Short mmCIF file of C-alpha atoms and ligand atoms in Angstrom, two decimals:
data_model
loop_
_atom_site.label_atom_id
_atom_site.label_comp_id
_atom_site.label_asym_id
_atom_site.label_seq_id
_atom_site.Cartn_x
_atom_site.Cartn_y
_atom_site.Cartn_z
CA UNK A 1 24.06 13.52 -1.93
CA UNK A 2 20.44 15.07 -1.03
CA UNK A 3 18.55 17.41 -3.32
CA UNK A 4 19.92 20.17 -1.02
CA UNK A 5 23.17 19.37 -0.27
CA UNK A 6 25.56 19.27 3.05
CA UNK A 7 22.58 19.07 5.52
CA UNK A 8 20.31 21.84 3.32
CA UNK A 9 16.48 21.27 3.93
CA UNK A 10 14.78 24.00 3.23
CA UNK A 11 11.09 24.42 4.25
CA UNK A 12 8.13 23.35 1.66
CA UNK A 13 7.49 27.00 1.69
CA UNK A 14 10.68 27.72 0.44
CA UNK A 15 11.02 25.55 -2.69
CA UNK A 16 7.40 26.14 -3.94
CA UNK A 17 9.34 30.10 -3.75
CA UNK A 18 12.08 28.87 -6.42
CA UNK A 19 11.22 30.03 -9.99
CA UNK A 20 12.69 27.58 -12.37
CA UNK A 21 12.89 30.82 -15.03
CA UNK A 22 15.18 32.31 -12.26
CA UNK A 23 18.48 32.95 -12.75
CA UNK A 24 21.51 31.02 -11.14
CA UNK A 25 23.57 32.80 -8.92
CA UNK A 26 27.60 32.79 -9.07
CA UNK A 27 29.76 34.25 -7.10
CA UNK A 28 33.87 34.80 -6.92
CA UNK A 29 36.28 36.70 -5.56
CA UNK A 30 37.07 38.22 -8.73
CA UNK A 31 37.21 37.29 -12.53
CA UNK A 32 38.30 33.32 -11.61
CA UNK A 33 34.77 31.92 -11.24
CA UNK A 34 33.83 33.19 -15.15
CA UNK A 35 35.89 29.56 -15.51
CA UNK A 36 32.69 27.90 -13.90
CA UNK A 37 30.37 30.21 -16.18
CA UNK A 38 31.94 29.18 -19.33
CA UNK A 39 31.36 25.75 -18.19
CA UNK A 40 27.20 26.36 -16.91
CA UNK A 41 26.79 28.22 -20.12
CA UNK A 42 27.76 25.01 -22.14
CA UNK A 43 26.36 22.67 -20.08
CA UNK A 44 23.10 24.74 -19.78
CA UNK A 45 22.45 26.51 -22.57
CA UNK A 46 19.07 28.06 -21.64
CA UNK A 47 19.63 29.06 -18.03
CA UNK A 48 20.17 32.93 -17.03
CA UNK A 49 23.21 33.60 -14.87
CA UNK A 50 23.80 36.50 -12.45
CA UNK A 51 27.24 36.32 -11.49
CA UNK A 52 29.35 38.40 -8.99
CA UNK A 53 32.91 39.38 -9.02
CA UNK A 54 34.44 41.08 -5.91
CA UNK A 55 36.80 42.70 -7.96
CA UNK A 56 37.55 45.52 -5.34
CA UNK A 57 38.39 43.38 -2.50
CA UNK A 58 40.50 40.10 -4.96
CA UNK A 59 42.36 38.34 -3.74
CA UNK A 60 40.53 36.42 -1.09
CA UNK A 61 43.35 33.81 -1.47
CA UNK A 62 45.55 35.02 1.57
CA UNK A 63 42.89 36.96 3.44
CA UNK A 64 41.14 35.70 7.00
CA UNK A 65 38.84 33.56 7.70
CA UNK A 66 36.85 36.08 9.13
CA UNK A 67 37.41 39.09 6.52
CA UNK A 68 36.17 35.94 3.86
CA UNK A 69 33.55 35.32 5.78
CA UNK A 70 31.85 38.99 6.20
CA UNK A 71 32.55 39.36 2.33
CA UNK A 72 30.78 36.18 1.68
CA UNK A 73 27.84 36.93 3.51
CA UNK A 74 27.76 39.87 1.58
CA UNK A 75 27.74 39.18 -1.80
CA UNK A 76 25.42 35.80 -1.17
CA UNK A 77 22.70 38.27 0.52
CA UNK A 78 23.23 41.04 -2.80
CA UNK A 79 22.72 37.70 -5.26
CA UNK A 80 19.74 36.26 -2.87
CA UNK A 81 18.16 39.96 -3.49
CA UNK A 82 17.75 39.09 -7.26
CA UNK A 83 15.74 36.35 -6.47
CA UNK A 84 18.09 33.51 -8.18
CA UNK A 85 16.92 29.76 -7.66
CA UNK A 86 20.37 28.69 -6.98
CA UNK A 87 23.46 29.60 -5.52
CA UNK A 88 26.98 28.90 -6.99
CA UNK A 89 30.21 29.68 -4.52
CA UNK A 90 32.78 29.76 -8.03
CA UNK A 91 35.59 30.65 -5.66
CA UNK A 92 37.16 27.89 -3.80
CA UNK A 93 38.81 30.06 -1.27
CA UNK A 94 35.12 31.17 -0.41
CA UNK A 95 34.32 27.68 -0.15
CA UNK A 96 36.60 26.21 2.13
CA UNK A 97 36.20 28.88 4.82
CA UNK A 98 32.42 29.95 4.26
CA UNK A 99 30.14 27.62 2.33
CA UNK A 100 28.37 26.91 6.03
CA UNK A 101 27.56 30.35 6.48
CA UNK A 102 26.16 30.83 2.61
CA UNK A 103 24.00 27.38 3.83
CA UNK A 104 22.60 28.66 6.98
CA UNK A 105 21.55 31.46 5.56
CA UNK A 106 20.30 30.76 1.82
CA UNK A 107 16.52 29.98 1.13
CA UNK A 108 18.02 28.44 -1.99
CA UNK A 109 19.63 25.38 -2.53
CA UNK A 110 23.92 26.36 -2.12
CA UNK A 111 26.28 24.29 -4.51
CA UNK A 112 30.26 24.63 -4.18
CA UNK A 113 32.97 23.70 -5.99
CA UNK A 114 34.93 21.72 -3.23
CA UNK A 115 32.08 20.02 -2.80
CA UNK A 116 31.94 18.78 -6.80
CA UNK A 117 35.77 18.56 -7.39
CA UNK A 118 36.23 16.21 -4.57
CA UNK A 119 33.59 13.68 -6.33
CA UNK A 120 35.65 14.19 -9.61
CA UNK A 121 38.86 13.77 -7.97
CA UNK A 122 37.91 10.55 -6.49
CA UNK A 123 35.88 9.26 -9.72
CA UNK A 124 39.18 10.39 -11.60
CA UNK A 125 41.57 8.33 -9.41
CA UNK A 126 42.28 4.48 -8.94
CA UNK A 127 45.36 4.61 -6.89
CA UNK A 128 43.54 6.99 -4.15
CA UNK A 129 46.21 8.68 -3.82
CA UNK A 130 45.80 12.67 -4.83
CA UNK A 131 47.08 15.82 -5.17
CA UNK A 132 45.44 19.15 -4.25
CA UNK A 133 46.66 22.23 -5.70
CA UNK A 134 45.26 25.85 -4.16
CA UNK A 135 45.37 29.32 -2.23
CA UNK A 136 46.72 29.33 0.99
CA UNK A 137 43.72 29.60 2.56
CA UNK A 138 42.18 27.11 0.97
CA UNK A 139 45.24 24.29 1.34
CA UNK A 140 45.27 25.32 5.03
CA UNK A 141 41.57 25.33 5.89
CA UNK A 142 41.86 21.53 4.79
CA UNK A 143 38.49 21.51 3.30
CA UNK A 144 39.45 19.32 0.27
CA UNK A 145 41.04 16.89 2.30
CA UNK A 146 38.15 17.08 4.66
CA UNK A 147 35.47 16.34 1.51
CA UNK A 148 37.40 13.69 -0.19
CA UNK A 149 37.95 12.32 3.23
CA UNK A 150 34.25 12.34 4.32
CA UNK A 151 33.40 10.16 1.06
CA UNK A 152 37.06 7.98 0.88
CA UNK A 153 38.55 8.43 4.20
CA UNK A 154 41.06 5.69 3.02
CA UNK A 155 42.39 8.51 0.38
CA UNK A 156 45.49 9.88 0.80
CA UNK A 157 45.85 13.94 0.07
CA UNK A 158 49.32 15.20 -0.74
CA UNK A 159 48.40 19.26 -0.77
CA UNK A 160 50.27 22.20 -1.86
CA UNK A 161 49.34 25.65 -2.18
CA UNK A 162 50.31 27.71 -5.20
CA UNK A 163 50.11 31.66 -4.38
CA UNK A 164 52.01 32.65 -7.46
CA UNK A 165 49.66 31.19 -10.00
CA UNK A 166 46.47 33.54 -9.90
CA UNK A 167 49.12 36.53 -10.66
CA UNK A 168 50.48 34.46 -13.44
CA UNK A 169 46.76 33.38 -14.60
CA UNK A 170 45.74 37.45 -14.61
CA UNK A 171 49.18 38.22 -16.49
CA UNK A 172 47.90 35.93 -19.00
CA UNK A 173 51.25 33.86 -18.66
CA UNK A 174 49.48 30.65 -19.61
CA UNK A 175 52.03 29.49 -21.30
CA UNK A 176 55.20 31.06 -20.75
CA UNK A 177 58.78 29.89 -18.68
CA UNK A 178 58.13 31.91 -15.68
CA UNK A 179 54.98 29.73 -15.59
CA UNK A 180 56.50 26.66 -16.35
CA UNK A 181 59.44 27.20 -13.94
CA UNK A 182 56.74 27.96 -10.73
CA UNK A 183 54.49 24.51 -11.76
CA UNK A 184 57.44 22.60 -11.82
CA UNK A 185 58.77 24.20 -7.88
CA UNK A 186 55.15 23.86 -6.85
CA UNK A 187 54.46 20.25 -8.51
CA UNK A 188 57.53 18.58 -7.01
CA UNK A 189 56.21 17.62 -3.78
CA UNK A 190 53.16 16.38 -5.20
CA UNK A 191 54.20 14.73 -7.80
CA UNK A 192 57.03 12.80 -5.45
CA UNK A 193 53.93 11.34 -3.94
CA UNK A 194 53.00 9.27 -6.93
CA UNK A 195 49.58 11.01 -7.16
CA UNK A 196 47.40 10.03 -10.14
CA UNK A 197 44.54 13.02 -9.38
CA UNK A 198 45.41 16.81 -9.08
CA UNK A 199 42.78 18.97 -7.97
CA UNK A 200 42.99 22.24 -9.82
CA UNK A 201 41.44 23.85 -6.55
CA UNK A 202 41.14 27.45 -7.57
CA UNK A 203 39.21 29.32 -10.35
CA UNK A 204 42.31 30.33 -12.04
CA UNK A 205 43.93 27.07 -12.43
CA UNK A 206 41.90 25.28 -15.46
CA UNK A 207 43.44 28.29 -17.75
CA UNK A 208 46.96 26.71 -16.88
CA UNK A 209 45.47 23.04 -17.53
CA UNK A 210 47.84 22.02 -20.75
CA UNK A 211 50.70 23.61 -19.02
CA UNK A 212 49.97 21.70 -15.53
CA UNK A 213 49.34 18.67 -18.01
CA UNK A 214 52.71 18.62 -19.50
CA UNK A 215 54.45 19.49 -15.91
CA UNK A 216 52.76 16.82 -14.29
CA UNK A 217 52.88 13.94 -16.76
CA UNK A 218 50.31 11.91 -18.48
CA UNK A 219 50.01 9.49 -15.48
CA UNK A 220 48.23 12.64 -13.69
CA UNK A 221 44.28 13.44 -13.97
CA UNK A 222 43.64 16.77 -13.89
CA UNK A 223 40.57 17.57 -12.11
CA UNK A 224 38.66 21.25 -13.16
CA UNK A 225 36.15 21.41 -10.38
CA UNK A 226 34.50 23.61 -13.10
CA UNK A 227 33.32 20.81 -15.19
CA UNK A 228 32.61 18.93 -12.58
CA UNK A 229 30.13 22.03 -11.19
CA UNK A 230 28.60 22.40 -14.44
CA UNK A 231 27.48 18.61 -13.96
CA UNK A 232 26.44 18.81 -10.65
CA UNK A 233 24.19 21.62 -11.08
CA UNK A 234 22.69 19.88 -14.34
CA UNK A 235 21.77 17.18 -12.18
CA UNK A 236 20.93 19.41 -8.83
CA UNK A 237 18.25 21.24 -11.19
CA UNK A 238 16.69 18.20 -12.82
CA UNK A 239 16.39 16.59 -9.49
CA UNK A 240 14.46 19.46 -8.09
CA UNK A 241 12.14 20.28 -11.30
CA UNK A 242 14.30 23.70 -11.74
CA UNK A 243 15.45 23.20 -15.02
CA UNK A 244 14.54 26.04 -17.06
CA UNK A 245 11.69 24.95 -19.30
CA UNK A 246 11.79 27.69 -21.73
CA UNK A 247 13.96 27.59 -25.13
CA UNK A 248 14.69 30.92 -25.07
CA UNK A 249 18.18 33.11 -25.11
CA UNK A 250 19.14 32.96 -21.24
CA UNK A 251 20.35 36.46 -19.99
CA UNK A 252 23.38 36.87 -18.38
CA UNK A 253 24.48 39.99 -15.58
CA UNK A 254 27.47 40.76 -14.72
CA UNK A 255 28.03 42.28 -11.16
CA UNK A 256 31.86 43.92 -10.35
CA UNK A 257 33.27 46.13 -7.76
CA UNK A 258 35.35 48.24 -9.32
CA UNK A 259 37.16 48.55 -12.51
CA UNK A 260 34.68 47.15 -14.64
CA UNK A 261 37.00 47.51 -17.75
CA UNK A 262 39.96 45.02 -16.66
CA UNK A 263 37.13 43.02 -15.44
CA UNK A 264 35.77 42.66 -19.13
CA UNK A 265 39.11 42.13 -20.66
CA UNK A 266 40.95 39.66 -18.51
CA UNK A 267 36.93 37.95 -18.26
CA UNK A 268 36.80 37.08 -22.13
CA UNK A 269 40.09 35.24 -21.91
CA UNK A 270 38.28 33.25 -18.74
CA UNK A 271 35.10 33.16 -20.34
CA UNK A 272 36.15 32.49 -24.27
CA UNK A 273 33.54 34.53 -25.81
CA UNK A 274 32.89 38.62 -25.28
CA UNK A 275 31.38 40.01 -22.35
CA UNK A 276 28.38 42.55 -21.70
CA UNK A 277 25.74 43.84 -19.52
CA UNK A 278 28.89 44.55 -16.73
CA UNK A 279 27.44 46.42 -13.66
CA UNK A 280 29.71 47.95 -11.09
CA UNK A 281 28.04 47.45 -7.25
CA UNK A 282 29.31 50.41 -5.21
CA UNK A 283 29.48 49.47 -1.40
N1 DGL B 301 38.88 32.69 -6.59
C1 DGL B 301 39.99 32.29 -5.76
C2 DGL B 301 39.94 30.78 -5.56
O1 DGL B 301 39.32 30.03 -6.31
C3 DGL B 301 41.32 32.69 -6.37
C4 DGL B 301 41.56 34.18 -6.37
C5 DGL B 301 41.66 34.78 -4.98
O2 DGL B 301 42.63 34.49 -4.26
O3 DGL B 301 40.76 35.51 -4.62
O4 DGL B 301 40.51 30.29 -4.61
#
């Protein structure tokens, strides 16, 4: 992978621009991508996050191609405006239909997670053959498949998508039957396939990781494309001299579109610690 990934180059101009004290950007549709922040906050200790949750507008999951898109756009171009050094698409819905567009139109170098769980999900497996786990949109824009394919294209994908869990995820039903009963529905396919990788391809999925774990078996990797981001951009910023160099607390914003209360609530379970400095964006 190049310092800018998926065909990024922006111009000399543009880097000598990027502020290594700059905040990273991260955007979801909602609360799901705080799963990515908990894991950039332990990964990167000193590094200032600005992160945006479309919590109006959630869930992207079964939503158009083109209503993703325009939302994308939107958010990317509010988080560009506060001059971060690097952009983070959390949400994998976002990702599969719109990480181009976010590209074509960010100064700043663009990671996503489809893009970082499909490198896990192939260092995770030896038979090749994995499972993929996501929103609709996601499983049917093919994007995973189209990843793991570009780097393994002897891989084979068994995909399902799994519109029940981010209700169960917000419910907090982490562990309850209801849960259990809806892995086990959803898993059958997959696991029929004798997959030894599951993607968790959605931000809400890692919170259901010891109950996916005991549905799926041992034998079965889990992959939490949020690690596996919080890696990538460790790297991504040390490559390009971005690392923050100062030892000081990092600051961390908060940007919702409506209900900023749920927001904080449901977010501490996500993010495992409290929450502050929440902002509400009216458009
Ligand atoms: N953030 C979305 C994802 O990772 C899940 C929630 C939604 O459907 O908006 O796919």
């Amino acid at each position: 992978m190049g310092a800018f990934p998926a065909g990024q180059r922006p111009s000399p101009t543009m880097s000598e621009h990027l502020n290594p004290r700059g905040p990273i950007g991260v955007f979801d549709s909602g609360v799901g991508g705080l799963t990515v922040v908990r894991a950039l906050m332990e990964r990167l200790p000193f590094e200032s996050i600005h992160y945006f949750g479309d919590t109006a507008r959630v869930p992207y999951g079964i939503k158009s191609v083109q209503t993703i898109s325009h939302y994308t756009t939107q958010i990317a171009e509010f988080l560009l405006e506060k001059r971060v050094k690097l952009l983070i698409i959390a949400c994998n819905t976002m990702a599969a239909v719109a990480a181009q567009l976010v590209r074509d139109l960010s100064p700043t170098p663009v990671l996503d997670v489809i893009e970082a769980g499909a490198l896990s999900a192939l260092a995770a497996s030896k038979t090749r053959r994995i499972g993929v786990i996501g929103t609709p949109t996601t499983i049917n824009s093919n994007a995973y498949a189209r990843a793991i394919h570009a780097i393994e294209p002897e891989a084979r994908l068994t995909s399902q998508a799994c519109p029940l869990f981010v209700p169960l995820v917000e419910e907090g039903w982490l562990d309850h039957a209801v849960t259990r009963l809806t892995a086990q529905e959803y898993l059958k396919p997959v696991l029929a396939e004798q997959v030894d990788s599951l993607v968790l391809g959605c931000t809400h999925y890692p919170l259901l990781k010891p109950l996916l774990q005991e549905v799926a078996g041992p034998g079965v990797a889990l992959v939490d494309s949020a690690d596996a981001m919080a890696e990538q951009t460790a790297a991504l910023l040390q490559k390009l001299n971005l690392s923050n160099p100062d030892r000081l607390p990092p600051e961390y914003h908060f940007w919702v579109t409506d209900v900023p209360l749920r927001f904080q609530t449901i977010g501490e379970r996500f993010l495992g610690r409290s929450l502050s400095n929440v902002h509400v964006v009216q458009w």
